[in-house]
Amino acid sequence: KVTASMGVVQCHQLDADRPHAVVEDVMSAADLALYRCKRTGRAGYRFYEHLMRVDLQSEKSMEHELTLALKANKLLLHFQPVFDAKSKRIIGAEALIRWPTDEGFISPAQFIPLAERSGLIADIDLWVLQQILDHCDQLSRKHSDLVLSFNLSAHHFNKHTFTDIIQPLLPRIKRVGPQLALELTERVMFERTEGVIASLHSLRHLGVHISLDDFGTGFSSLSYLTQFPIDKIKIDQSFIKTMHSNTTARAVVQAAAQIGKTLGLVVNAEGVETEEQLAVVSQLGIDEVQGFLFARPMPFDAFLKLLDD
Ligand code: C2E
Ligand code: CA
Ligand code: CA
């Protein structure tokens, strides 16, 4: 089935950009409208608006700042401890990237999608993996039983860069394999099946745990659970947050716990903020918990200190 996306510009809409527009301005505006149409679902049309150019300019400048921050080694990783639901002992931590600026931290929810669009994500994820490996080396002296989780963008799996990223690091990954957990979203599973399965198997072969992040928010087909080498599912925090007031959310949490049990997967509940949520999660036999009730993401040194307390 062939569909088309279209960007439309009416010349008076260019007045806000600059008064006497020339043909290149018209084409570039139509192109921006086309790009927006593609980003918001394709197969349709969008009219050009001045705000699209303003957005593009601020995105470009943010992208430039992010490139500089990465080069200057100004990005940070914070670590959110992960707890065993029964014993309440720390069993690991999830690495979450932070971008400190003069105005405070910019959320990864904001700059990761931008980095994905610009291609900068490959460098960012490589940086994250290198940091994690350094931290694993540090941990292995005293706490080799702990697992450090890290997030990789689904983007790699479309562009085939994943293997390029991990290939040179394989000897190091091999050394600390079981201390590592890779978190992926369902989007990855869906988009490039064969390549992904092979890559995941090779990592798993080295002992790396594979977790399915944001479980329940992606695609309705669960067939990939049997096709992919997955060790853990992480129930998305939106369900944990609303399960007390929303019966559907509660049903999703219950179903996820059951699926995990049946398939022999570890189940993690993310975003546990209250004792009530913890009670439900424990009652459902969920294995691991993570959330503000226990600990917020913190610098690595603070995490080490917490382990020693
Ligand atoms: P995620 O992987 O689902 O990470 C969990 C998010 O929930 C984190 O937000 C964490 O700070 C937050 N969180 C944890 N416990 C609670 C809680 O009890 N309540 C609430 N309200 N929030 C909680 P953060 O750090 O802003 O990260 C957002 C997303 O950005 C992550 O979602 C992940 O998809 C992405 N991300 C973070 N770090 C990286 C990275 O190094 N690489 C890539 N590719 N993506 C990353
Ligand atoms: Ca995650
Ligand atoms: Ca998540």
XYZ file of C-alpha atoms and ligand atoms in Angstrom:
357
model
C 0.000 0.000 0.000
C 1.445 3.331 -1.041
C 0.712 6.449 0.992
C 1.944 10.010 0.722
C 2.870 12.725 3.203
C 2.591 16.351 2.190
C 3.781 19.691 3.516
C 1.750 22.671 2.395
C 2.748 26.322 2.590
C 0.664 29.361 1.843
C 2.934 32.286 1.031
C 1.394 34.690 3.560
C 2.393 32.216 6.298
C 6.007 33.102 5.562
C 5.558 36.770 6.517
C 6.466 36.024 10.124
C 9.735 34.406 8.973
C 10.777 37.203 6.665
C 8.851 39.642 4.457
C 9.939 39.150 0.857
C 10.201 35.363 0.721
C 12.003 33.804 -2.222
C 11.351 30.373 -3.697
C 13.929 28.691 -1.423
C 12.028 29.969 1.626
C 8.825 28.475 0.275
C 10.487 25.126 -0.393
C 12.192 25.013 2.985
C 8.901 25.848 4.739
C 7.076 23.132 2.785
C 9.843 20.743 3.722
C 9.447 21.585 7.414
C 5.693 20.996 7.194
C 6.349 17.694 5.408
C 8.831 16.668 8.117
C 6.267 17.475 10.824
C 3.637 15.471 8.961
C 5.965 12.468 8.862
C 6.840 12.807 12.527
C 3.203 12.897 13.564
C 1.953 9.810 11.803
C 2.552 10.200 8.034
C -0.008 9.613 5.314
C -1.560 13.062 5.478
C -0.735 16.742 5.150
C 0.332 19.595 7.406
C 0.218 23.323 6.806
C 3.380 25.233 7.571
C 3.352 27.421 10.702
C 5.974 29.883 11.887
C 6.253 27.940 15.181
C 7.665 24.963 13.270
C 10.709 27.065 12.382
C 11.034 28.357 15.947
C 10.924 24.733 17.212
C 13.502 23.659 14.663
C 15.844 26.467 15.670
C 15.581 25.660 19.370
C 16.062 21.951 18.607
C 19.178 22.731 16.551
C 20.622 24.878 19.303
C 19.854 22.220 21.940
C 21.457 19.596 19.722
C 24.567 21.782 19.436
C 24.704 22.254 23.234
C 24.267 18.518 23.770
C 27.112 17.722 21.376
C 29.354 20.131 23.286
C 28.305 18.671 26.657
C 29.085 15.145 25.488
C 32.484 16.188 24.100
C 33.341 18.058 27.288
C 32.340 14.997 29.330
C 29.646 17.007 31.112
C 26.938 14.354 31.006
C 26.482 12.292 34.158
C 25.015 8.981 35.162
C 22.856 8.726 38.239
C 21.949 5.379 39.749
C 18.599 4.347 41.147
C 18.935 1.400 43.528
C 16.878 -1.711 42.745
C 15.593 -3.712 45.734
C 14.594 -7.303 46.273
C 10.872 -7.064 47.058
C 11.019 -9.650 49.858
C 14.262 -8.957 51.678
C 14.343 -5.221 50.785
C 18.047 -5.610 50.086
C 19.750 -3.703 47.286
C 20.393 -6.036 44.378
C 21.603 -3.511 41.844
C 20.920 -0.138 40.292
C 19.655 1.380 37.064
C 21.861 3.952 35.366
C 19.938 7.033 34.244
C 21.620 9.726 32.233
C 21.671 13.348 33.430
C 22.499 16.550 31.571
C 23.369 19.291 34.036
C 23.080 22.857 32.678
C 23.083 26.315 34.295
C 19.291 26.079 34.490
C 19.380 22.671 36.214
C 19.113 19.143 34.847
C 17.486 18.664 31.452
C 15.377 15.507 31.498
C 16.491 12.548 29.361
C 12.847 12.248 28.318
C 13.498 15.538 26.502
C 17.002 15.127 25.100
C 17.115 11.394 24.290
C 14.388 11.703 21.604
C 16.281 14.717 20.225
C 19.525 12.741 20.202
C 17.699 9.920 18.414
C 16.487 12.273 15.702
C 19.911 13.813 15.187
C 21.915 10.574 15.332
C 23.874 11.747 18.388
C 22.350 8.858 20.321
C 24.999 6.424 19.050
C 27.741 8.486 20.743
C 25.657 8.957 23.887
C 24.871 5.270 24.285
C 28.492 4.350 23.634
C 29.499 6.800 26.361
C 26.907 5.291 28.739
C 28.147 1.766 28.088
C 31.767 2.773 28.681
C 30.836 4.463 31.959
C 28.862 1.439 33.062
C 31.794 -0.841 32.340
C 34.056 1.410 34.429
C 31.549 1.313 37.283
C 31.210 -2.470 37.019
C 34.975 -2.774 37.397
C 34.742 -0.595 40.489
C 31.865 -2.629 41.927
C 33.429 -5.998 41.186
C 36.015 -5.514 43.916
C 33.480 -5.490 46.742
C 30.014 -6.019 45.314
C 30.339 -8.364 42.372
C 26.852 -9.784 43.032
C 25.141 -6.480 42.165
C 23.738 -5.848 38.714
C 23.981 -2.484 36.944
C 21.226 -1.880 34.407
C 21.581 0.517 31.521
C 19.205 1.766 28.844
C 19.920 1.592 25.156
C 17.907 3.434 22.590
C 15.698 1.449 20.225
C 17.171 3.625 17.521
C 20.321 1.486 17.154
C 18.415 -1.526 16.226
C 17.001 0.223 13.203
C 20.289 1.609 12.036
C 22.412 -1.475 12.648
C 24.760 0.506 14.861
C 24.209 -1.662 17.910
C 26.730 -4.283 16.872
C 29.202 -1.524 15.939
C 28.859 -0.086 19.418
C 29.279 -3.280 21.395
C 31.808 -5.018 19.153
C 34.933 -3.171 20.364
C 33.710 -3.438 23.963
C 33.030 -7.180 23.911
C 36.236 -8.169 25.742
C 35.300 -5.798 28.567
C 31.654 -6.884 28.536
C 32.819 -10.474 28.734
C 34.737 -9.728 31.929
C 31.740 -8.364 33.809
C 28.843 -9.960 31.849
C 26.607 -11.128 34.713
C 26.999 -7.753 36.422
C 25.276 -6.061 33.498
C 21.630 -5.779 32.471
C 20.554 -4.222 29.212
C 17.131 -2.559 29.229
C 15.218 -2.400 25.980
C 11.702 -1.342 25.133
C 9.180 -3.331 23.166
C 9.786 -1.006 20.231
C 13.138 -2.742 19.699
C 11.546 -6.158 19.663
C 9.089 -5.054 17.091
C 11.270 -3.240 14.645
C 14.154 -5.418 13.546
C 13.566 -8.897 14.703
C 16.292 -11.104 13.268
C 19.271 -8.832 13.869
C 18.047 -8.045 17.370
C 17.628 -11.668 18.348
C 21.192 -12.471 17.232
C 22.670 -9.455 19.050
C 20.752 -10.221 22.216
C 21.816 -13.861 22.132
C 25.458 -12.887 21.805
C 25.197 -10.559 24.787
C 23.333 -13.111 26.812
C 25.989 -15.625 25.943
C 28.382 -13.351 27.821
C 26.096 -13.433 30.852
C 24.425 -10.056 30.284
C 20.816 -9.968 31.526
C 18.190 -8.675 29.112
C 15.250 -6.706 30.498
C 12.112 -5.593 28.749
C 11.467 -2.015 29.898
C 8.132 -0.167 30.108
C 6.271 -3.453 29.825
C 2.628 -3.008 28.876
C 2.986 0.281 27.033
C 4.081 -1.081 23.671
C 2.532 -3.605 21.378
C -0.290 -5.932 22.150
C 1.322 -9.045 20.651
C 3.096 -11.002 23.338
C 4.575 -13.483 20.900
C 7.978 -11.810 21.108
C 8.248 -12.930 24.736
C 8.804 -16.430 23.452
C 11.018 -15.367 20.534
C 13.440 -13.083 22.351
C 15.975 -14.036 24.984
C 14.455 -11.999 27.810
C 15.260 -12.484 31.500
C 13.197 -9.762 33.095
C 10.128 -7.623 32.510
C 9.827 -4.192 34.058
C 6.206 -3.179 34.542
C 5.780 0.401 33.422
C 5.374 2.870 36.237
C 2.178 4.320 34.773
C 0.361 1.108 35.778
C 1.869 1.063 39.269
C 0.895 4.707 39.722
C -2.760 4.266 38.807
C -3.481 0.687 39.884
C -5.304 1.792 43.043
C -7.829 3.908 41.202
C -7.913 2.169 37.849
C -9.027 -1.438 37.565
C -7.528 -1.840 34.080
C -4.106 -0.740 35.346
C -4.426 -3.145 38.234
C -5.349 -5.950 35.832
C -2.252 -5.176 33.718
C -0.005 -5.378 36.797
C -1.581 -8.674 37.822
C -1.308 -10.083 34.309
C 2.337 -9.012 34.010
C 3.179 -10.673 37.327
C 1.437 -13.839 36.142
C 3.154 -13.825 32.728
C 6.503 -13.428 34.448
C 5.810 -16.330 36.782
C 4.575 -18.609 34.014
C 7.492 -17.880 31.705
C 10.069 -17.973 34.492
C 11.016 -14.308 34.103
C 12.054 -11.927 36.855
C 9.402 -9.232 37.328
C 10.308 -5.699 38.355
C 7.842 -3.002 39.437
C 9.030 0.504 38.645
C 7.905 3.786 40.150
C 6.804 2.436 43.542
C 6.085 5.573 45.558
C 3.773 4.501 48.387
C 3.435 1.753 50.990
C 0.046 0.840 49.466
C 1.646 0.225 46.079
C 4.384 -1.817 47.714
C 1.794 -3.948 49.526
C 0.049 -4.829 46.238
C 3.330 -5.494 44.454
C 4.498 -7.796 47.282
C 1.177 -9.582 47.410
C 1.434 -10.330 43.680
C 4.821 -11.938 44.256
C 6.717 -9.400 42.129
C 10.463 -9.957 42.564
C 12.071 -6.530 42.389
C 11.045 -2.985 43.212
C 12.360 0.396 42.275
C 10.934 3.795 43.107
C 11.002 6.951 45.169
C 9.625 5.062 48.189
C 13.002 3.340 48.448
C 15.490 5.625 46.740
C 15.783 8.268 44.049
C 18.484 8.192 41.380
C 21.780 9.389 42.902
C 25.457 9.860 41.952
C 27.534 6.685 41.904
C 29.484 7.658 45.038
C 26.261 8.095 46.977
C 25.141 4.673 45.760
C 28.398 3.118 46.982
C 27.941 4.833 50.328
C 24.407 3.471 50.591
C 25.784 -0.027 50.031
C 28.250 0.396 52.860
C 25.707 1.870 55.319
P 13.024 4.593 32.193
O 14.131 3.727 31.684
O 11.671 3.988 32.287
O 13.532 5.125 33.608
C 12.722 5.286 34.726
C 12.375 6.741 34.956
O 11.486 6.829 36.059
C 13.578 7.597 35.328
O 13.328 8.891 34.783
C 13.483 7.634 36.860
O 14.140 8.739 37.439
C 11.995 7.691 37.059
N 11.548 7.148 38.341
C 12.097 6.161 39.065
N 11.363 5.919 40.184
C 10.313 6.768 40.148
C 9.190 7.009 41.012
O 9.009 6.384 42.056
N 8.317 7.977 40.630
C 8.481 8.696 39.480
N 7.575 9.639 39.200
N 9.520 8.497 38.642
C 10.423 7.547 38.972
P 14.442 9.676 33.991
O 15.764 9.509 34.648
O 13.911 11.056 33.775
O 14.517 8.908 32.610
C 13.485 8.973 31.658
C 13.732 8.027 30.508
O 14.863 8.442 29.717
C 14.073 6.613 30.948
O 12.911 5.922 31.278
C 14.757 6.080 29.698
O 13.813 5.671 28.747
C 15.482 7.301 29.180
N 16.891 7.232 29.609
C 17.442 7.527 30.811
N 18.772 7.317 30.821
C 19.095 6.849 29.567
C 20.322 6.448 28.936
O 21.409 6.426 29.537
N 20.257 6.037 27.621
C 19.067 6.008 26.930
N 19.079 5.619 25.646
N 17.891 6.380 27.508
C 17.899 6.796 28.805
Ca 14.837 1.740 32.065
Ca 10.777 1.997 32.515
